[in-house]
Coordinates of N, CA and C in Angstrom, one line a residue:
Chain T
X1 N -0.4 -13.8 -32.2 CA -0.5 -12.6 -31.3 C 0.7 -12.5 -30.5
X2 N 1.1 -11.2 -30.2 CA 2.3 -11.0 -29.4 C 2.0 -11.2 -28.0
X3 N 3.1 -11.6 -27.3 CA 2.9 -11.8 -25.8 C 4.1 -12.3 -25.2
X4 N 4.0 -12.7 -23.9 CA 5.1 -13.2 -23.1 C 4.8 -14.6 -22.7
X5 N 5.7 -15.5 -23.0 CA 5.6 -16.9 -22.7 C 6.5 -17.3 -21.6
X6 N 6.0 -17.8 -20.5 CA 6.8 -18.4 -19.4 C 6.7 -19.9 -19.4
X7 N 7.8 -20.5 -19.2 CA 7.8 -22.0 -19.1 C 8.8 -22.5 -18.1
X8 N 8.6 -23.6 -17.4 CA 7.3 -24.4 -17.5 C 6.3 -23.7 -16.6
X9 N 5.0 -24.1 -16.6 CA 4.0 -23.6 -15.7 C 4.2 -24.0 -14.2
X10 N 4.7 -25.2 -14.1 CA 5.0 -25.8 -12.8 C 6.4 -26.4 -12.8
X11 N 7.1 -26.1 -11.7 CA 8.5 -26.6 -11.6 C 8.8 -27.1 -10.2
X12 N 9.5 -28.2 -10.1 CA 9.8 -28.7 -8.8 C 11.4 -28.7 -8.7
X13 N 11.9 -28.3 -7.5 CA 13.3 -28.3 -7.3 C 13.7 -29.2 -6.1
X14 N 14.8 -29.9 -6.3 CA 15.3 -30.6 -5.2 C 16.2 -29.8 -4.4
X15 N 16.5 -30.1 -3.2 CA 17.4 -29.4 -2.3 C 18.8 -29.3 -3.0
X16 N 19.4 -28.2 -3.0 CA 20.8 -28.0 -3.6 C 20.8 -27.9 -5.1
X17 N 19.7 -27.8 -5.7 CA 19.7 -27.8 -7.2 C 19.4 -26.4 -7.7
X18 N 20.0 -26.1 -8.8 CA 19.7 -24.9 -9.5 C 18.6 -25.2 -10.6
X19 N 17.7 -24.3 -10.7 CA 16.7 -24.4 -11.8 C 16.6 -23.1 -12.6
X20 N 16.2 -23.2 -13.8 CA 16.1 -22.0 -14.7 C 14.7 -21.9 -15.2
X21 N 14.1 -20.7 -15.0 CA 12.8 -20.4 -15.5 C 12.9 -19.6 -16.8
X22 N 12.1 -20.0 -17.8 CA 12.2 -19.3 -19.1 C 11.2 -18.2 -19.2
X23 N 11.6 -17.1 -19.9 CA 10.7 -16.1 -20.3 C 11.1 -15.6 -21.6
X24 N 10.1 -15.7 -22.6 CA 10.3 -15.2 -23.9 C 9.2 -14.2 -24.3
X25 N 9.6 -13.1 -25.0 CA 8.6 -12.2 -25.5 C 8.8 -11.9 -26.9
X26 N 7.7 -11.7 -27.6 CA 7.8 -11.3 -29.1 C 7.1 -10.0 -29.3
X27 N 7.2 -9.1 -28.3 CA 6.6 -7.8 -28.3 C 7.6 -6.7 -28.8
X28 N 8.8 -7.2 -29.0 CA 9.9 -6.3 -29.4 C 10.2 -5.2 -28.3
X29 N 10.0 -5.6 -27.0 CA 10.2 -4.8 -25.9 C 11.6 -4.8 -25.5
X30 N 12.1 -3.6 -25.1 CA 13.5 -3.5 -24.6 C 13.6 -4.0 -23.2
X31 N 12.7 -3.6 -22.3 CA 12.8 -3.8 -20.9 C 12.1 -5.1 -20.5
X32 N 12.8 -5.9 -19.6 CA 12.1 -7.1 -19.1 C 12.4 -7.1 -17.6
X33 N 11.5 -7.8 -16.9 CA 11.5 -7.8 -15.4 C 11.1 -9.2 -14.9
X34 N 11.7 -9.5 -13.7 CA 11.3 -10.7 -13.0 C 10.8 -10.3 -11.6
X35 N 9.6 -10.9 -11.2 CA 9.0 -10.6 -9.9 C 8.8 -12.0 -9.2
X36 N 8.8 -11.9 -7.9 CA 8.4 -13.0 -7.1 C 7.1 -12.6 -6.4
X37 N 6.2 -13.6 -6.3 CA 4.9 -13.3 -5.7 C 4.7 -14.3 -4.6
X38 N 4.5 -13.8 -3.4 CA 4.2 -14.7 -2.2 C 2.8 -14.2 -1.7
X39 N 2.0 -15.1 -1.1 CA 0.7 -14.7 -0.6 C 0.8 -13.5 0.3
X40 N -0.1 -12.5 0.1 CA -0.2 -11.4 0.9 C 1.0 -10.4 0.8
X41 N 1.9 -10.6 -0.1 CA 3.0 -9.7 -0.2 C 3.1 -9.0 -1.5
X42 N 2.2 -9.1 -2.3 CA 2.3 -8.5 -3.6 C 3.4 -9.0 -4.5
X43 N 3.9 -8.2 -5.4 CA 5.0 -8.6 -6.2 C 6.3 -7.9 -5.8
X44 N 7.4 -8.6 -5.7 CA 8.7 -8.0 -5.4 C 9.6 -8.3 -6.5
X45 N 10.4 -7.2 -6.8 CA 11.3 -7.2 -8.0 C 12.6 -8.0 -7.7
X46 N 12.9 -8.9 -8.6 CA 14.1 -9.7 -8.4 C 15.2 -9.1 -9.2
X47 N 15.1 -9.0 -10.5 CA 16.0 -8.4 -11.5 C 15.2 -7.7 -12.6
X48 N 15.9 -6.8 -13.2 CA 15.3 -6.2 -14.4 C 16.4 -5.9 -15.4
X49 N 16.0 -5.7 -16.7 CA 17.0 -5.5 -17.7 C 16.3 -4.4 -18.7
X50 N 17.0 -3.4 -18.9 CA 16.5 -2.3 -19.8 C 17.0 -2.5 -21.2
X51 N 18.0 -3.3 -21.4 CA 18.6 -3.4 -22.7 C 19.4 -4.7 -22.8
X52 N 19.6 -5.2 -24.0 CA 20.4 -6.5 -24.1 C 21.7 -6.3 -23.5
X53 N 22.2 -7.4 -22.8 CA 23.5 -7.5 -22.2 C 23.7 -6.5 -21.0
X54 N 22.6 -6.1 -20.4 CA 22.6 -5.3 -19.2 C 21.5 -5.7 -18.3
X55 N 21.7 -5.7 -17.0 CA 20.6 -6.0 -16.1 C 21.0 -5.4 -14.7
X56 N 20.0 -5.2 -13.9 CA 20.2 -4.6 -12.6 C 19.5 -5.4 -11.5
X57 N 20.0 -5.5 -10.3 CA 19.4 -6.1 -9.2 C 18.2 -5.4 -8.8
X58 N 17.1 -6.1 -8.4 CA 16.0 -5.5 -7.8 C 16.1 -5.6 -6.3
X59 N 14.9 -5.7 -5.6 CA 14.9 -5.6 -4.2 C 15.3 -7.0 -3.5
X60 N 15.1 -8.1 -4.2 CA 15.4 -9.4 -3.6 C 16.2 -10.3 -4.5
X61 N 17.4 -9.8 -5.0 CA 18.2 -10.5 -5.9 C 19.0 -11.6 -5.4
X62 N 19.2 -11.7 -4.1 CA 20.1 -12.7 -3.5 C 19.5 -14.1 -3.8
X63 N 20.4 -15.0 -4.3 CA 20.0 -16.3 -4.6 C 19.5 -16.5 -6.0
X64 N 19.5 -15.5 -6.7 CA 19.0 -15.5 -8.1 C 20.0 -15.0 -9.1
X65 N 20.0 -15.4 -10.3 CA 20.8 -14.9 -11.4 C 20.0 -14.8 -12.7
X66 N 20.5 -13.9 -13.6 CA 19.8 -13.7 -14.9 C 20.8 -13.5 -15.9
X67 N 20.4 -13.6 -17.2 CA 21.2 -13.2 -18.3 C 20.2 -12.5 -19.3
X68 N 20.8 -11.7 -20.2 CA 20.0 -11.1 -21.2 C 20.9 -11.0 -22.5
X69 N 21.0 -12.2 -23.1 CA 21.9 -12.3 -24.3 C 21.1 -11.9 -25.6
X70 N 19.8 -12.1 -25.5 CA 18.9 -11.7 -26.7 C 17.8 -10.8 -26.2
X71 N 17.3 -10.0 -27.1 CA 16.3 -9.1 -26.7 C 15.0 -9.8 -26.2
X72 N 14.7 -10.9 -26.9 CA 13.4 -11.5 -26.6 C 13.4 -12.5 -25.4
X73 N 14.6 -12.7 -24.8 CA 14.7 -13.7 -23.8 C 15.4 -13.2 -22.5
X74 N 14.8 -13.6 -21.3 CA 15.4 -13.1 -20.1 C 15.2 -14.3 -19.0
X75 N 16.0 -15.3 -19.1 CA 15.9 -16.4 -18.2 C 16.3 -16.1 -16.8
X76 N 15.6 -16.7 -15.8 CA 15.9 -16.5 -14.4 C 16.4 -17.9 -13.8
X77 N 17.6 -17.9 -13.2 CA 18.1 -19.1 -12.5 C 17.9 -18.9 -11.0
X78 N 17.2 -19.9 -10.4 CA 17.1 -19.9 -8.9 C 18.1 -20.8 -8.4
X79 N 19.1 -20.3 -7.7 CA 20.2 -21.1 -7.3 C 20.0 -21.8 -6.0
X80 N 20.9 -22.6 -5.6 CA 20.7 -23.3 -4.3 C 20.9 -22.4 -3.1
X81 N 21.5 -21.2 -3.4 CA 21.6 -20.2 -2.4 C 20.3 -19.6 -1.9
X82 N 19.3 -19.7 -2.8 CA 18.0 -19.2 -2.4 C 17.3 -20.2 -1.5
X83 N 17.2 -19.9 -0.2 CA 16.8 -20.9 0.8 C 15.3 -21.1 0.8
X84 N 14.6 -20.2 0.3 CA 13.1 -20.3 0.3 C 12.5 -19.9 -1.0
X85 N 12.7 -20.8 -2.0 CA 12.4 -20.5 -3.4 C 10.9 -20.7 -3.8
X86 N 10.2 -21.4 -2.9 CA 8.8 -21.7 -3.2 C 8.0 -20.4 -3.4
X87 N 7.5 -20.2 -4.6 CA 6.8 -19.0 -4.9 C 6.2 -19.0 -6.3
X88 N 5.5 -18.0 -6.6 CA 5.0 -17.8 -8.0 C 5.9 -16.8 -8.6
X89 N 6.4 -17.1 -9.8 CA 7.4 -16.2 -10.5 C 6.8 -15.6 -11.7
X90 N 6.8 -14.3 -11.8 CA 6.2 -13.6 -13.0 C 7.2 -12.8 -13.7
X91 N 7.2 -12.9 -15.0 CA 8.0 -12.2 -15.9 C 7.2 -11.1 -16.6
X92 N 7.8 -9.9 -16.9 CA 7.1 -8.9 -17.5 C 8.0 -8.2 -18.5
X93 N 7.4 -7.4 -19.4 CA 8.2 -6.6 -20.3 C 7.5 -5.3 -20.6
X94 N 8.3 -4.4 -21.1 CA 7.7 -3.0 -21.4 C 8.4 -2.4 -22.5
X95 N 7.7 -1.7 -23.4 CA 8.3 -1.0 -24.5 C 9.0 0.2 -24.1
X96 N 9.9 0.7 -24.9 CA 10.6 1.9 -24.5 C 10.7 2.9 -25.6
X97 N 9.6 3.0 -26.3 CA 9.5 4.0 -27.4 C 9.3 5.4 -26.9
X98 N 8.8 6.3 -27.8 CA 8.6 7.7 -27.4 C 7.6 7.8 -26.3
X99 N 6.6 6.9 -26.3 CA 5.6 7.0 -25.3 C 5.8 6.0 -24.1
X100 N 7.1 5.7 -23.9 CA 7.5 4.7 -22.9 C 6.9 5.0 -21.5
X101 N 6.8 6.3 -21.2 CA 6.4 6.6 -19.8 C 4.9 6.2 -19.6
X102 N 4.2 6.1 -20.7 CA 2.8 5.8 -20.6 C 2.5 4.3 -20.8
X103 N 3.6 3.6 -21.1 CA 3.4 2.1 -21.4 C 3.3 1.3 -20.1
X104 N 2.3 0.5 -20.0 CA 2.3 -0.4 -18.8 C 3.2 -1.6 -19.1
X105 N 3.4 -2.4 -18.0 CA 4.1 -3.6 -18.2 C 3.2 -4.7 -18.6
X106 N 3.7 -5.6 -19.5 CA 2.9 -6.8 -19.9 C 3.4 -8.0 -19.2
X107 N 2.5 -8.9 -18.7 CA 3.0 -10.0 -17.9 C 2.7 -11.3 -18.6
X108 N 3.6 -12.3 -18.3 CA 3.4 -13.7 -18.6 C 2.4 -14.3 -17.6
X109 N 2.1 -15.6 -17.8 CA 1.2 -16.3 -16.9 C 1.9 -17.0 -15.7
X110 N 3.2 -16.8 -15.6 CA 3.9 -17.2 -14.4 C 4.3 -18.7 -14.4
X111 N 5.3 -18.9 -13.5 CA 5.8 -20.3 -13.2 C 5.7 -20.5 -11.7
X112 N 5.1 -21.6 -11.3 CA 5.0 -21.9 -9.8 C 6.1 -22.9 -9.5
X113 N 7.0 -22.4 -8.6 CA 8.1 -23.3 -8.2 C 7.9 -23.8 -6.8
X114 N 8.1 -25.1 -6.7 CA 8.0 -25.8 -5.4 C 9.2 -26.6 -5.1
X115 N 9.4 -26.8 -3.8 CA 10.6 -27.6 -3.4 C 10.1 -29.1 -3.0
X116 N 10.8 -30.0 -3.6 CA 10.5 -31.4 -3.3 C 11.0 -31.8 -1.9
Chain B
X1 N 11.2 8.4 -3.0 CA 10.8 7.0 -3.3 C 9.3 6.9 -3.4
X2 N 8.9 5.9 -4.1 CA 7.5 5.7 -4.3 C 7.0 4.5 -3.4
X3 N 5.8 4.6 -3.0 CA 5.2 3.5 -2.2 C 3.7 3.5 -2.5
X4 N 3.1 2.4 -2.3 CA 1.7 2.2 -2.5 C 1.1 1.4 -1.3
X5 N -0.1 1.9 -0.8 CA -0.8 1.2 0.3 C -2.2 0.9 -0.2
X6 N -2.5 -0.4 -0.2 CA -3.8 -0.8 -0.5 C -4.5 -1.1 0.9
X7 N -5.5 -0.3 1.1 CA -6.0 -0.2 2.5 C -6.8 -1.4 3.0
X8 N -7.2 -2.3 2.1 CA -8.0 -3.5 2.4 C -7.3 -4.7 1.8
X9 N -7.0 -5.7 2.6 CA -6.5 -6.9 2.0 C -7.5 -7.8 1.4
X10 N -8.8 -7.7 1.8 CA -9.9 -8.4 1.3 C -11.2 -7.6 1.3
X11 N -11.9 -7.6 0.2 CA -13.2 -7.0 0.1 C -14.2 -8.0 -0.4
X12 N -15.3 -8.0 0.2 CA -16.4 -8.9 -0.2 C -17.6 -8.1 -0.5
X13 N -18.2 -8.3 -1.7 CA -19.4 -7.6 -2.1 C -20.4 -8.6 -2.7
X14 N -21.7 -8.2 -2.7 CA -22.7 -9.0 -3.3 C -22.8 -8.7 -4.8
X15 N -23.1 -9.7 -5.6 CA -23.3 -9.5 -7.0 C -24.3 -8.4 -7.3
X16 N -23.9 -7.4 -8.2 CA -24.8 -6.3 -8.5 C -24.6 -5.1 -7.7
X17 N -23.8 -5.2 -6.6 CA -23.6 -4.0 -5.7 C -22.3 -3.3 -6.1
X18 N -22.1 -2.1 -5.7 CA -20.8 -1.4 -6.1 C -19.6 -2.0 -5.5
X19 N -18.5 -1.8 -6.2 CA -17.2 -2.2 -5.7 C -16.3 -0.9 -5.5
X20 N -15.6 -0.9 -4.3 CA -14.6 0.1 -4.0 C -13.4 -0.5 -3.5
X21 N -12.3 -0.4 -4.2 CA -11.0 -0.9 -3.7 C -10.1 0.3 -3.5
X22 N -9.5 0.5 -2.3 CA -8.9 1.7 -2.0 C -7.4 1.6 -2.1
X23 N -6.8 2.7 -2.6 CA -5.3 2.8 -2.8 C -4.8 4.2 -2.5
X24 N -3.8 4.3 -1.7 CA -3.1 5.5 -1.4 C -1.7 5.4 -1.9
X25 N -1.1 6.4 -2.4 CA 0.3 6.3 -2.9 C 1.1 7.5 -2.3
X26 N 2.4 7.2 -2.4 CA 3.4 8.3 -2.0 C 4.4 8.3 -3.1
X27 N 4.7 9.6 -3.6 CA 5.6 9.7 -4.7 C 6.3 11.1 -4.6
X28 N 7.6 11.1 -4.8 CA 8.3 12.4 -4.8 C 8.2 13.1 -6.1
X29 N 7.7 12.4 -7.1 CA 7.6 12.9 -8.5 C 6.2 12.8 -8.9
X30 N 5.9 13.3 -10.1 CA 4.6 13.2 -10.6 C 4.4 11.7 -11.1
X31 N 3.5 11.0 -10.5 CA 3.4 9.6 -10.7 C 2.6 9.2 -11.9
X32 N 2.9 8.0 -12.4 CA 1.9 7.2 -13.2 C 1.4 6.1 -12.3
X33 N 0.1 5.9 -12.4 CA -0.6 4.9 -11.5 C -1.3 3.9 -12.4
X34 N -1.4 2.7 -11.9 CA -2.0 1.6 -12.7 C -2.8 0.8 -11.7
X35 N -3.9 0.1 -12.2 CA -4.5 -1.0 -11.5 C -4.4 -2.2 -12.4
X36 N -4.0 -3.3 -11.8 CA -3.9 -4.6 -12.5 C -4.8 -5.6 -11.8
X37 N -5.3 -6.6 -12.5 CA -6.1 -7.6 -12.0 C -5.4 -9.0 -12.2
X38 N -5.5 -9.9 -11.3 CA -4.9 -11.2 -11.4 C -5.9 -12.3 -11.0
X39 N -6.2 -13.1 -12.0 CA -7.0 -14.3 -11.6 C -6.1 -15.4 -11.2
X40 N -6.6 -16.4 -10.5 CA -5.8 -17.5 -9.9 C -4.8 -18.1 -10.9
X41 N -3.6 -18.2 -10.5 CA -2.5 -18.9 -11.3 C -2.3 -18.2 -12.7
X42 N -2.6 -17.0 -12.8 CA -2.4 -16.2 -14.0 C -1.5 -15.0 -13.8
X43 N -1.1 -14.5 -14.9 CA -0.3 -13.2 -14.8 C -1.3 -12.0 -14.5
X44 N -0.7 -10.8 -14.6 CA -1.5 -9.6 -14.3 C -1.9 -9.0 -15.6
X45 N -3.2 -8.5 -15.6 CA -3.8 -7.9 -16.7 C -4.0 -6.4 -16.3
X46 N -3.7 -5.5 -17.2 CA -3.9 -4.1 -17.0 C -5.4 -3.8 -17.0
X47 N -5.9 -3.1 -16.0 CA -7.3 -2.6 -16.0 C -7.3 -1.2 -16.5
X48 N -6.5 -0.4 -16.0 CA -6.5 1.1 -16.4 C -5.2 1.7 -15.9
X49 N -4.9 2.9 -16.5 CA -3.7 3.6 -16.1 C -4.0 5.1 -16.0
X50 N -3.3 5.8 -15.1 CA -3.4 7.3 -15.0 C -2.0 7.8 -15.4
X51 N -2.0 8.7 -16.3 CA -0.7 9.3 -16.7 C -0.8 10.8 -16.9
X52 N -1.6 11.5 -16.1 CA -1.8 12.9 -15.9 C -2.7 13.5 -17.0
X53 N -3.2 12.8 -17.9 CA -4.1 13.3 -18.9 C -5.5 13.7 -18.4
X54 N -6.0 12.9 -17.6 CA -7.4 13.1 -17.0 C -7.4 12.5 -15.6
X55 N -8.1 13.1 -14.7 CA -8.1 12.5 -13.3 C -9.1 11.4 -13.2
X56 N -10.1 11.3 -14.0 CA -11.0 10.2 -14.0 C -10.6 9.3 -15.1
X57 N -10.3 8.0 -14.8 CA -9.8 7.1 -15.8 C -10.7 5.9 -15.9
X58 N -11.1 5.7 -17.2 CA -12.0 4.5 -17.4 C -11.1 3.3 -17.9
X59 N -11.5 2.2 -17.4 CA -10.7 1.0 -17.8 C -11.6 -0.1 -18.5
X60 N -11.1 -1.3 -18.5 CA -11.8 -2.4 -19.1 C -12.8 -2.9 -18.1
X61 N -13.8 -3.7 -18.6 CA -14.8 -4.4 -17.7 C -15.6 -3.5 -16.8
X62 N -15.8 -2.2 -17.2 CA -16.6 -1.3 -16.4 C -15.9 -0.7 -15.2
X63 N -14.6 -0.9 -15.0 CA -13.9 -0.3 -13.9 C -13.5 1.1 -14.2
X64 N -13.4 1.9 -13.2 CA -12.8 3.3 -13.3 C -12.1 3.7 -12.0
X65 N -11.2 4.7 -12.1 CA -10.5 5.1 -11.0 C -10.3 6.6 -11.1
X66 N -10.3 7.3 -9.9 CA -10.1 8.7 -9.9 C -8.8 9.1 -9.2
X67 N -8.0 9.9 -9.8 CA -6.8 10.3 -9.2 C -7.1 11.6 -8.4
X68 N -6.8 11.6 -7.1 CA -7.0 12.7 -6.3 C -5.7 13.1 -5.6
X69 N -5.0 14.1 -6.2 CA -3.7 14.5 -5.7 C -3.7 15.0 -4.3
X70 N -4.8 15.8 -3.9 CA -4.8 16.3 -2.5 C -5.0 15.2 -1.5
X71 N -5.5 14.1 -1.9 CA -5.7 13.0 -1.0 C -4.7 11.9 -1.2
X72 N -3.8 12.0 -2.2 CA -2.9 11.0 -2.7 C -3.6 9.6 -2.8
X73 N -4.7 9.6 -3.5 CA -5.5 8.4 -3.6 C -5.8 8.1 -5.1
X74 N -6.0 6.8 -5.3 CA -6.3 6.3 -6.6 C -7.2 5.1 -6.5
X75 N -8.4 5.4 -6.0 CA -9.3 4.3 -5.7 C -10.0 3.7 -6.9
X76 N -10.2 2.4 -6.9 CA -10.8 1.7 -8.1 C -12.3 1.4 -7.7
X77 N -13.2 1.7 -8.7 CA -14.6 1.5 -8.5 C -15.2 0.8 -9.7
X78 N -16.4 0.2 -9.4 CA -17.2 -0.3 -10.4 C -18.7 -0.3 -9.9
X79 N -19.6 0.2 -10.7 CA -21.0 0.4 -10.2 C -21.7 -0.9 -9.8
X80 N -21.4 -2.0 -10.5 CA -22.1 -3.2 -10.2 C -21.2 -4.4 -10.4
X81 N -21.0 -5.2 -9.3 CA -20.0 -6.3 -9.4 C -20.6 -7.5 -10.1
X82 N -19.8 -8.2 -10.8 CA -20.1 -9.4 -11.5 C -19.3 -10.5 -10.9
X83 N -19.8 -11.7 -11.0 CA -19.1 -12.9 -10.4 C -17.7 -13.0 -11.0
X84 N -17.6 -12.7 -12.2 CA -16.3 -12.8 -12.9 C -15.2 -11.8 -12.4
X85 N -15.7 -10.8 -11.6 CA -14.8 -9.8 -11.1 C -13.9 -10.3 -9.9
X86 N -14.3 -11.5 -9.4 CA -13.6 -12.0 -8.2 C -12.2 -12.4 -8.6
X87 N -11.2 -11.7 -8.0 CA -9.8 -11.8 -8.4 C -9.0 -11.0 -7.4
X88 N -7.7 -11.0 -7.6 CA -6.8 -10.1 -6.8 C -6.5 -8.9 -7.6
X89 N -6.5 -7.7 -7.0 CA -6.3 -6.4 -7.6 C -5.1 -5.7 -7.0
X90 N -4.2 -5.2 -7.9 CA -3.0 -4.5 -7.5 C -3.0 -3.1 -7.9
X91 N -2.7 -2.2 -7.0 CA -2.5 -0.8 -7.3 C -1.0 -0.6 -7.5
X92 N -0.5 0.1 -8.5 CA 0.9 0.2 -8.9 C 1.3 1.6 -9.2
X93 N 2.5 2.0 -8.8 CA 2.9 3.4 -9.1 C 4.3 3.3 -9.7
X94 N 4.5 4.2 -10.6 CA 5.9 4.4 -11.2 C 6.2 5.8 -11.3
X95 N 7.4 6.1 -11.4 CA 7.8 7.5 -11.7 C 7.5 7.9 -13.1
X96 N 7.0 9.1 -13.3 CA 6.7 9.6 -14.6 C 8.0 9.9 -15.4
X97 N 9.0 10.2 -14.7 CA 10.3 10.5 -15.4 C 11.2 9.3 -15.3
X98 N 11.6 8.8 -16.4 CA 12.5 7.7 -16.4 C 11.8 6.3 -16.5
X99 N 12.5 5.3 -16.5 CA 12.0 4.0 -16.7 C 12.2 3.0 -15.6
X100 N 12.1 3.6 -14.3 CA 12.4 2.7 -13.2 C 11.3 1.7 -13.0
X101 N 11.6 0.6 -12.4 CA 10.6 -0.5 -12.2 C 9.4 0.0 -11.4
X102 N 8.3 -0.7 -11.6 CA 7.0 -0.4 -10.9 C 7.1 -0.8 -9.4
X103 N 6.3 -0.1 -8.6 CA 6.2 -0.5 -7.2 C 4.7 -0.9 -7.0
X104 N 4.6 -2.2 -6.4 CA 3.3 -2.8 -6.3 C 2.7 -2.7 -4.9
X105 N 1.4 -2.4 -4.8 CA 0.8 -2.6 -3.5 C 0.7 -4.1 -3.2
X106 N 0.3 -4.5 -2.0 CA 0.2 -5.9 -1.6 C -1.0 -6.6 -2.1
X107 N -1.9 -5.9 -2.7 CA -3.0 -6.5 -3.3 C -4.3 -6.5 -2.5
X108 N -5.4 -6.5 -3.1 CA -6.7 -6.7 -2.5 C -7.5 -7.8 -3.1
X109 N -7.9 -8.8 -2.3 CA -8.7 -9.9 -2.9 C -10.1 -9.5 -2.9
X110 N -10.7 -9.5 -4.0 CA -12.2 -9.2 -4.2 C -13.0 -10.5 -4.3
X111 N -13.9 -10.7 -3.4 CA -14.8 -11.8 -3.4 C -16.2 -11.3 -3.8
X112 N -16.9 -12.0 -4.7 CA -18.2 -11.6 -5.1 C -19.2 -12.7 -4.7
X113 N -20.2 -12.3 -3.9 CA -21.2 -13.3 -3.4 C -22.4 -13.3 -4.3
X114 N -22.9 -14.5 -4.7 CA -24.1 -14.5 -5.5 C -25.3 -14.2 -4.7

């Protein structure tokens, strides 16, 4: 079955350490997104990519970095510059065919990041 | 710019009674609107979407929503709540033209009491 795989499910970071969250999709979607979820705040957009080798900052990009070297992969690095990284991180993707305007985003099951 | 306001952060209903989760939106363009559901420690699952074809939209698990342009609302309803409906629900808006990212409401937590 096609879908989005996020790994690991749980991740712990030490102070001053960079960590990378994986997101892989086999839906052949062009667009991919990273969101951060905190209690009571809904989802906030970190970065998104509409095509390979291109990405844009979202609303809360500071302290994060991404790459999009392959269509199916969109890893997110949480750098040591992100002072409050504890959150639930969700990856999503979306098709961009003729009916792209009608297409919803598809979500992975998330990665929960905590600080040691 | 688009924005979404979910009017209740928490709704509690008894099993078998109707569910109403309220959502108002603001959009400079003709919007597409979605409702997603999230169970604990899981990703978001699409319940239904409005894309201007019909104002009353039916979704999965017996949920439906009505788009009311005059009221800028897109409330989610279900005639009879089930215990398995307990989850977080998000109202979401996107521009109909272009592929800009979605804008999420802050969510409504639905509790279902036996």
